[in-house]
Tab-separated table of C-alpha atoms and ligand atoms in Angstrom:
chain	number	residue	atom	x	y	z
A	27	MET	CA	184.018	179.001	309.657
A	28	PRO	CA	181.246	179.366	307.751
A	29	ALA	CA	177.907	177.081	308.630
A	30	GLN	CA	178.475	174.508	306.249
A	31	MET	CA	175.527	174.672	303.640
A	32	GLU	CA	174.675	171.994	299.966
A	33	THR	CA	176.443	173.781	297.369
A	34	ARG	CA	175.103	173.091	294.277
A	35	VAL	CA	176.819	173.056	291.012
A	36	LEU	CA	174.739	174.993	288.050
A	37	GLU	CA	177.030	173.558	284.284
A	38	ILE	CA	176.605	176.465	282.107
A	39	ASP	CA	177.021	176.369	278.072
A	40	PRO	CA	178.395	179.971	276.694
A	41	LEU	CA	177.521	178.385	273.934
A	42	GLU	CA	174.021	179.008	274.349
A	43	ASP	CA	171.204	181.816	276.061
A	44	CYS	CA	172.849	181.328	279.702
A	45	ARG	CA	171.320	184.466	280.691
A	46	ALA	CA	168.973	182.913	283.055
A	47	ALA	CA	171.424	181.584	284.765
A	48	TYR	CA	173.294	184.710	285.112
A	49	ARG	CA	170.314	186.799	286.502
A	50	GLU	CA	170.339	183.536	289.860
A	51	ALA	CA	173.448	183.785	290.223
A	52	ALA	CA	173.570	188.468	290.480
A	53	ALA	CA	170.394	187.065	292.606
A	54	LEU	CA	172.266	185.568	294.902
A	55	LEU	CA	175.409	188.274	294.682
A	56	ALA	CA	172.402	190.800	295.612
A	57	GLU	CA	171.409	189.185	298.934
A	58	GLY	CA	174.544	188.997	300.203
A	59	GLN	CA	175.427	185.121	298.988
A	60	LEU	CA	178.867	184.123	297.087
A	61	VAL	CA	179.385	182.327	294.207
A	62	ALA	CA	182.360	180.930	292.122
A	63	ILE	CA	182.108	182.040	288.465
A	64	PRO	CA	184.564	180.773	285.784
A	65	THR	CA	186.682	183.436	284.123
A	66	GLU	CA	189.861	182.347	281.290
A	67	THR	CA	191.787	182.277	283.830
A	68	VAL	CA	190.859	180.755	286.666
A	69	TYR	CA	187.502	180.559	288.980
A	70	GLY	CA	186.165	183.071	291.113
A	71	LEU	CA	184.589	183.158	294.205
A	72	GLY	CA	183.079	186.210	293.619
A	73	ALA	CA	180.896	189.071	296.252
A	74	ASP	CA	178.629	192.113	294.698
A	75	ALA	CA	181.361	195.171	295.521
A	76	PHE	CA	180.128	197.504	297.102
A	77	ASN	CA	178.702	195.065	299.153
A	78	ALA	CA	181.006	195.204	302.792
A	79	ASP	CA	179.721	192.701	304.689
A	80	ALA	CA	179.228	190.180	301.565
A	81	VAL	CA	183.366	191.183	300.508
A	82	ALA	CA	183.912	189.999	304.439
A	83	GLN	CA	182.299	186.575	303.815
A	84	VAL	CA	184.571	186.560	301.052
A	85	PHE	CA	187.555	186.314	303.285
A	86	ALA	CA	186.082	184.756	305.793
A	87	VAL	CA	185.526	181.902	303.986
A	88	LYS	CA	188.817	182.205	301.990
A	89	GLU	CA	190.808	182.591	305.606
A	90	ARG	CA	192.312	185.103	303.941
A	91	PRO	CA	194.211	187.767	305.805
A	92	HIS	CA	192.478	191.766	305.037
A	93	PHE	CA	195.487	193.557	303.816
A	94	ASP	CA	194.778	190.986	300.995
A	95	PRO	CA	192.551	193.184	298.018
A	96	LEU	CA	190.592	191.866	295.424
A	97	ILE	CA	189.868	192.653	292.206
A	98	CYS	CA	186.980	194.052	290.758
A	99	HIS	CA	185.573	192.449	287.362
A	100	LEU	CA	183.438	194.484	284.999
A	101	PRO	CA	180.945	194.024	282.503
A	102	ASN	CA	182.758	196.058	279.921
A	103	ALA	CA	186.114	198.818	279.678
A	104	ALA	CA	183.985	201.684	279.630
A	105	ALA	CA	182.608	200.345	283.677
A	106	VAL	CA	185.799	201.360	284.745
A	107	HIS	CA	185.394	204.908	285.258
A	108	GLU	CA	182.417	204.308	287.539
A	109	ILE	CA	185.259	202.502	290.283
A	110	ALA	CA	188.719	204.160	289.396
A	111	ASP	CA	189.657	207.496	288.851
A	112	VAL	CA	192.201	207.230	285.891
A	113	PRO	CA	194.845	210.092	286.021
A	114	GLU	CA	194.754	212.662	283.096
A	115	GLU	CA	198.301	211.967	282.351
A	116	LEU	CA	197.523	207.742	282.266
A	117	ARG	CA	194.018	208.086	279.884
A	118	GLY	CA	195.628	206.895	277.095
A	119	LEU	CA	198.518	204.439	278.458
A	120	VAL	CA	195.188	202.738	280.038
A	121	ASP	CA	192.834	203.899	276.597
A	122	THR	CA	196.249	201.582	275.205
A	123	LEU	CA	196.204	198.906	276.894
A	124	ALA	CA	192.386	198.481	277.238
A	125	ALA	CA	191.684	198.512	273.513
A	126	GLU	CA	194.537	195.788	273.421
A	127	PHE	CA	193.938	193.382	276.215
A	128	TRP	CA	190.142	193.583	277.398
A	129	PRO	CA	188.362	191.505	277.436
A	130	GLY	CA	191.194	189.660	278.700
A	131	PRO	CA	193.215	188.423	281.542
A	132	MET	CA	194.606	191.979	281.913
A	133	THR	CA	194.154	194.047	285.991
A	134	LEU	CA	194.728	196.853	286.102
A	135	VAL	CA	195.432	198.718	289.318
A	136	LEU	CA	193.793	202.317	288.758
A	137	PRO	CA	193.655	204.957	291.756
A	138	ARG	CA	190.064	203.864	293.139
A	139	LYS	CA	186.808	206.202	293.516
A	140	ALA	CA	185.070	206.665	297.310
A	141	CYS	CA	182.052	204.393	296.245
A	142	VAL	CA	184.344	201.269	296.306
A	143	PRO	CA	183.910	200.342	300.246
A	144	ASP	CA	187.413	199.738	302.119
A	145	ILE	CA	187.554	195.903	302.653
A	146	VAL	CA	187.712	195.497	298.653
A	147	THR	CA	191.261	197.605	298.359
A	148	SER	CA	192.599	196.717	301.565
A	149	GLY	CA	192.548	200.842	302.634
A	150	LEU	CA	194.614	201.104	299.272
A	151	PRO	CA	193.691	204.047	297.611
A	152	THR	CA	193.545	202.193	294.461
A	153	VAL	CA	191.874	199.133	293.089
A	154	ALA	CA	192.279	195.864	290.947
A	155	CYS	CA	189.654	196.521	287.942
A	156	ARG	CA	189.505	193.395	285.936
A	157	VAL	CA	187.574	192.445	282.049
A	158	THR	CA	187.245	189.004	282.094
A	159	SER	CA	186.964	187.813	278.669
A	160	HIS	CA	184.926	184.797	279.955
A	161	GLU	CA	180.774	185.674	279.336
A	162	ALA	CA	180.142	184.178	283.038
A	163	MET	CA	181.298	186.606	284.971
A	164	ARG	CA	180.765	189.346	282.552
A	165	GLY	CA	177.269	188.343	282.215
A	166	VAL	CA	176.630	187.805	286.274
A	167	ALA	CA	178.724	191.876	286.359
A	168	LYS	CA	176.175	193.500	284.313
A	169	ALA	CA	172.642	191.719	285.641
A	170	LEU	CA	174.210	192.143	289.079
A	171	GLY	CA	174.681	196.341	288.161
A	172	HIS	CA	177.664	195.944	290.476
A	173	PRO	CA	181.680	195.385	290.069
A	174	VAL	CA	182.454	191.552	291.298
A	175	ALA	CA	184.325	190.846	293.900
A	176	ALA	CA	186.688	187.983	292.801
A	177	PRO	CA	189.680	187.028	294.184
A	178	SER	CA	190.539	183.605	292.652
A	179	ALA	CA	188.405	180.562	294.629
A	180	ASN	CA	190.674	178.523	296.034
A	181	ARG	CA	191.415	178.540	299.982
A	182	PHE	CA	194.154	180.948	301.145
A	183	GLY	CA	198.313	179.714	299.783
A	184	HIS	CA	195.995	177.268	297.796
A	185	ILE	CA	196.795	176.304	294.684
A	186	SER	CA	194.217	178.348	292.322
A	187	PRO	CA	190.959	176.185	290.690
A	188	THR	CA	190.808	176.437	286.634
A	189	SER	CA	187.214	174.036	286.691
A	190	ALA	CA	184.750	173.483	289.368
A	191	PRO	CA	184.759	170.244	290.510
A	192	ALA	CA	188.756	172.119	291.784
A	193	VAL	CA	186.325	174.349	292.942
A	194	LEU	CA	184.240	171.773	295.205
A	195	LYS	CA	187.124	170.238	297.040
A	196	GLU	CA	188.203	173.987	298.310
A	197	LEU	CA	185.026	175.920	298.859
A	198	GLY	CA	182.529	172.913	298.817
A	199	GLY	CA	180.395	172.902	301.439
A	200	SER	CA	180.477	177.093	302.314
A	201	ILE	CA	179.080	178.518	299.185
A	202	PRO	CA	175.808	178.153	298.002
A	203	LEU	CA	176.155	178.138	293.794
A	204	VAL	CA	179.243	177.397	291.069
A	205	LEU	CA	178.600	178.598	287.973
A	206	ASP	CA	180.440	175.716	285.921
A	207	ALA	CA	181.509	176.920	282.600
A	208	GLY	CA	184.017	173.742	282.801
A	209	ALA	CA	187.693	174.312	282.891
A	210	CYS	CA	189.216	177.404	282.528
A	211	SER	CA	191.165	178.479	279.007
A	212	GLU	CA	194.438	180.230	280.120
A	213	GLY	CA	195.218	178.195	283.361
A	214	LEU	CA	196.872	181.028	285.665
A	215	GLU	CA	196.200	183.521	286.969
A	216	SER	CA	195.767	188.220	285.393
A	217	THR	CA	198.495	189.920	285.626
A	218	ILE	CA	198.289	192.746	287.431
A	219	LEU	CA	199.596	196.186	286.067
A	220	ALA	CA	199.886	199.812	287.648
A	221	PRO	CA	200.114	202.321	285.157
A	222	CYS	CA	202.401	204.991	286.090
A	223	LEU	CA	204.676	207.471	285.098
A	224	ASP	CA	208.421	206.258	284.656
A	225	ASP	CA	211.460	208.151	286.195
A	226	LYS	CA	210.946	210.964	283.013
A	227	GLY	CA	207.762	211.718	283.640
A	228	ASN	CA	206.477	209.530	280.515
A	229	PRO	CA	203.109	206.749	280.731
A	230	ALA	CA	204.168	202.930	281.766
A	231	VAL	CA	203.482	200.186	283.493
A	232	ARG	CA	205.141	198.252	286.414
A	233	ILE	CA	203.831	194.042	287.043
A	234	LEU	CA	202.834	193.262	290.013
A	235	ARG	CA	202.374	190.255	288.903
A	236	GLU	CA	202.947	188.191	285.722
A	237	GLY	CA	200.349	186.139	283.920
A	238	PRO	CA	199.157	185.559	280.567
A	239	ILE	CA	199.615	189.271	278.883
A	240	THR	CA	203.713	188.221	279.570
A	241	ARG	CA	206.355	191.129	279.551
A	242	GLU	CA	206.743	190.282	275.507
A	243	LYS	CA	203.605	191.140	275.146
A	244	LEU	CA	203.531	194.416	276.483
A	245	ARG	CA	206.625	195.557	275.587
A	246	GLU	CA	205.001	195.644	271.889
A	247	VAL	CA	202.756	198.561	273.423
A	248	CYS	CA	204.095	200.506	276.210
A	249	ARG	CA	207.185	200.757	278.471
A	250	VAL	CA	207.741	198.667	280.742
A	251	VAL	CA	210.050	199.785	283.577
A	252	LYS	CA	211.129	198.144	286.717
A	253	ALA	CA	208.815	196.264	289.976
A	254	ALA	CA	209.390	198.707	293.120
A	255	LYS	CA	212.044	197.285	295.151
A	256	LYS	CA	211.107	194.398	297.921
A	257	GLY	CA	210.699	196.324	301.457
A	258	ALA	CA	210.078	199.334	299.642
A	259	GLN	CA	207.847	201.820	301.586
A	260	ALA	CA	203.933	201.949	302.021
A	261	ASP	CA	201.369	201.672	298.708
A	262	THR	CA	200.903	204.706	297.107
A	263	PRO	CA	198.641	204.993	293.576
A	264	ALA	CA	202.837	206.302	292.470
A	265	ALA	CA	204.611	203.151	293.533
A	266	PRO	CA	201.853	200.193	294.765
A	267	ASN	CA	202.926	196.959	294.708
A	268	ALA	CA	200.882	193.632	295.144
A	269	PRO	CA	199.809	192.934	299.016
A	270	GLY	CA	198.982	189.731	298.193
A	271	GLN	CA	202.329	188.150	296.193
A	272	LEU	CA	203.392	186.641	299.332
A	273	LYS	CA	207.016	184.572	299.358
A	274	SER	CA	204.651	181.174	299.459
A	275	HIS	CA	201.451	180.879	297.476
A	276	TYR	CA	199.572	178.353	295.421
A	277	ALA	CA	200.993	175.068	297.756
A	278	PRO	CA	200.168	172.178	297.365
A	279	SER	CA	199.527	170.511	300.735
A	280	LYS	CA	203.137	168.048	300.120
A	281	PRO	CA	206.807	169.326	300.100
A	282	LEU	CA	207.350	171.176	296.138
A	283	THR	CA	210.858	171.445	295.199
A	284	LEU	CA	212.065	172.870	292.040
A	285	CYS	CA	214.880	170.901	290.061
A	286	SER	CA	216.749	171.792	286.640
A	287	PRO	CA	215.941	169.317	283.678
A	288	PHE	CA	219.583	168.589	283.347
A	289	GLY	CA	219.424	167.193	287.046
A	290	PRO	CA	220.896	166.303	289.884
A	291	PHE	CA	218.177	165.295	291.866
A	292	THR	CA	219.739	163.507	294.990
A	293	PRO	CA	216.225	161.138	296.501
A	294	GLN	CA	215.740	161.035	299.533
A	295	PRO	CA	216.127	157.186	301.365
A	296	GLY	CA	211.835	156.370	301.749
A	297	VAL	CA	210.600	159.484	300.425
A	298	ARG	CA	208.340	158.676	296.875
A	299	TYR	CA	208.902	161.779	294.473
A	300	GLY	CA	205.613	162.925	291.958
A	301	LEU	CA	207.628	164.691	288.990
A	302	ILE	CA	205.892	167.456	287.690
A	303	SER	CA	207.509	167.713	284.136
A	304	TYR	CA	207.730	169.924	280.957
A	305	LYS	CA	207.787	167.862	278.003
A	306	GLY	CA	208.638	164.823	280.060
A	307	GLU	CA	212.147	164.204	278.338
A	308	SER	CA	214.447	166.148	280.223
A	309	LYS	CA	217.402	163.592	281.928
A	310	LEU	CA	215.077	164.566	284.761
A	311	ALA	CA	212.600	162.955	283.995
A	312	GLN	CA	214.337	159.861	282.777
A	313	MET	CA	215.730	158.968	286.228
A	314	ASP	CA	214.099	155.889	288.267
A	315	CYS	CA	213.212	157.102	291.563
A	316	TRP	CA	209.315	158.517	290.330
A	317	VAL	CA	206.442	156.692	291.321
A	318	GLU	CA	204.656	158.964	289.151
A	319	LYS	CA	205.346	161.411	286.042
A	320	MET	CA	203.091	164.025	284.609
A	321	SER	CA	204.192	165.810	281.738
A	322	LEU	CA	202.927	169.760	280.878
A	323	SER	CA	203.043	169.418	277.458
A	324	PRO	CA	204.380	166.212	276.175
A	325	GLY	CA	206.641	166.032	272.593
A	326	SER	CA	207.676	168.991	271.464
A	327	GLY	CA	206.812	171.221	274.762
A	328	ARG	CA	204.292	174.145	274.369
A	329	LEU	CA	204.330	177.251	277.000
A	330	ALA	CA	200.814	178.141	276.483
A	331	GLU	CA	199.279	173.989	276.996
A	332	ALA	CA	201.760	174.371	280.312
A	333	ALA	CA	200.282	177.261	281.181
A	334	VAL	CA	196.892	175.560	281.167
A	335	ARG	CA	197.541	172.741	282.621
A	336	LEU	CA	199.802	173.927	285.067
A	337	PHE	CA	197.379	174.127	288.747
A	338	ALA	CA	195.710	171.071	287.413
A	339	VAL	CA	198.352	168.661	287.297
A	340	MET	CA	200.324	170.492	290.716
A	341	ARG	CA	196.351	169.382	292.064
A	342	ALA	CA	196.487	165.922	290.738
A	343	MET	CA	200.224	165.373	292.278
A	344	ASP	CA	198.544	166.668	295.888
A	345	GLU	CA	195.774	164.198	295.998
A	346	CYS	CA	198.196	161.401	294.090
A	347	GLU	CA	198.472	158.085	297.454
A	348	GLU	CA	201.982	157.132	296.314
A	349	VAL	CA	203.051	160.413	296.563
A	350	ASP	CA	204.935	162.340	299.931
A	351	ALA	CA	206.663	164.818	298.118
A	352	ILE	CA	206.147	166.607	295.096
A	353	VAL	CA	209.686	167.128	292.019
A	354	ALA	CA	208.274	170.107	289.677
A	355	GLU	CA	211.080	170.633	286.627
A	356	GLU	CA	212.071	174.248	286.285
A	357	LEU	CA	210.715	176.441	283.507
A	358	PRO	CA	212.713	178.548	280.590
A	359	THR	CA	211.719	181.867	281.884
A	360	VAL	CA	210.623	183.631	279.002
A	361	GLY	CA	206.617	184.806	277.898
A	362	LEU	CA	204.511	181.844	279.298
A	363	GLY	CA	206.992	180.740	281.875
A	364	ALA	CA	207.759	183.837	283.556
A	365	ALA	CA	204.507	183.511	285.335
A	366	MET	CA	204.753	179.901	285.598
A	367	MET	CA	208.591	179.422	287.523
A	368	ASP	CA	207.117	182.760	289.229
A	369	ARG	CA	204.081	180.239	290.778
A	370	LEU	CA	206.220	177.436	290.753
A	371	THR	CA	208.517	179.142	293.119
A	372	ARG	CA	205.801	180.667	295.296
A	373	ALA	CA	204.786	176.624	295.340
A	374	ALA	CA	207.896	175.558	296.747
A	375	ALA	CA	208.351	178.646	299.276
A	376	ASP	CA	209.446	177.275	302.669
A	377	ARG	CA	205.896	178.231	304.399
A	378	ASN	CA	207.226	179.204	307.711
A	379	ALA	CA	209.724	181.314	306.088
B	401	TXA	O1	192.780	185.976	286.810
B	401	TXA	C1	192.983	186.820	288.268
B	401	TXA	O2	192.876	187.484	288.360
B	401	TXA	C2	192.289	186.064	289.319
B	401	TXA	C3	190.573	185.790	288.774
B	401	TXA	C4	189.583	185.390	289.256
B	401	TXA	O3	190.335	187.100	287.945
B	401	TXA	N1	191.295	186.386	290.149
B	401	TXA	C5	192.588	186.016	291.154
B	401	TXA	O4	192.697	187.430	292.053
B	401	TXA	O5	193.899	186.148	290.814
B	401	TXA	P1	193.467	187.183	293.829
B	401	TXA	O6	192.759	187.331	295.237
B	401	TXA	O7	193.413	185.636	293.907
B	401	TXA	O8	194.788	187.658	293.668
B	401	TXA	C6	194.874	189.229	293.380
B	401	TXA	C7	195.837	189.521	293.295
B	401	TXA	C8	196.520	190.146	295.379
B	401	TXA	O9	197.404	189.061	295.074
B	401	TXA	C9	196.427	191.226	295.469
B	401	TXA	O10	197.296	191.490	295.877
B	401	TXA	C10	195.963	192.077	294.186
B	401	TXA	O11	195.233	191.526	293.577
B	401	TXA	N2	195.660	193.028	294.291
B	401	TXA	C11	194.366	193.668	294.302
B	401	TXA	N3	194.261	194.412	294.590
B	401	TXA	C12	194.799	195.688	294.448
B	401	TXA	C13	195.363	196.829	294.703
B	401	TXA	N4	194.541	197.578	295.419
B	401	TXA	N5	197.250	197.097	294.942
B	401	TXA	C14	197.782	196.292	294.061
B	401	TXA	N6	197.898	194.610	294.774
B	401	TXA	C15	196.380	194.145	294.062
B	402	MG	MG1	194.309	183.780	294.670
């Protein structure tokens, strides 16, 4: 564990002129230090992507295995070409995706350029590129003049932080600065896509991680092909996978079980259960075995509201002293529900499996 230090929280309001704060954050990054920076999805733990020693600190502070590569955050879509070689046959597709979804919660995995240090990509031939819609991350990358390599600002395998207090709980004392712009507006990590050619040689994308840009939205603008089979051969630009998408991830410290909103759920004697319900009105929510109940989108249920609140509610339930174990209601796997079920399934996975 790196040496303890005081973590300063610098509040920013992106509606005002924040350039001084971005310059301050960029100056720390230029010295090889780490800064937590908000994006619209979750807070990121940023380092200068071109400084391999600083990036090594990201892995150390997060206790993240080195096989799990980082996303490079860019100030604008044109900057992709500084770190990635977009193959000729995928240019049109990449331009369409960039025009449609950037700045926004989309990450593209593309063949990398040699200027990207090996440690950023875990030695893979590809680099993950993202242009967030959050002005803070783009502003810091612009002030730094290099891409910012930033994974979610949590310890490895834990719940991603969607607010500055959540970052402090995860990494307080290990980093010098958190830029605090309030709660994240999307709440779920970006959709990760690998542009590729389908079996007929037509441009398509493979979804490596479900996220706020849903499969349905993607299908409106491009072809979406199936993910590579589990245990498929090693990563290549033609057949990439997301090495960090482990079975157990996004995990609270308490055991979490998934259950249908219709039940049945059989409580174990002596265990105090907290329920994370979608609308708070299901058959499951009406059982009398819950010592605590939290709803993701009370009333009629909106997936977008549930997505924004999911990680904050998981964190609140994890911190609730009366609760020994968490039960989360299964969500409809359409639209944003697919990304939320992906996170909940990993949170529920046996950590020793
Ligand atoms: O919304 C987000 O994407 C947030 C914010 C901070 O940008 N970042 C984030 O980073 O979720 P992280 O490190 O928690 O997750 C990044 C995922 C990992 O699962 C990693 O395996 C995958 O991106 N990844 C990174 N580079 C890759 C590459 N070259 N090929 C395939 N997957 C890659
Ligand atoms: Mg993460």
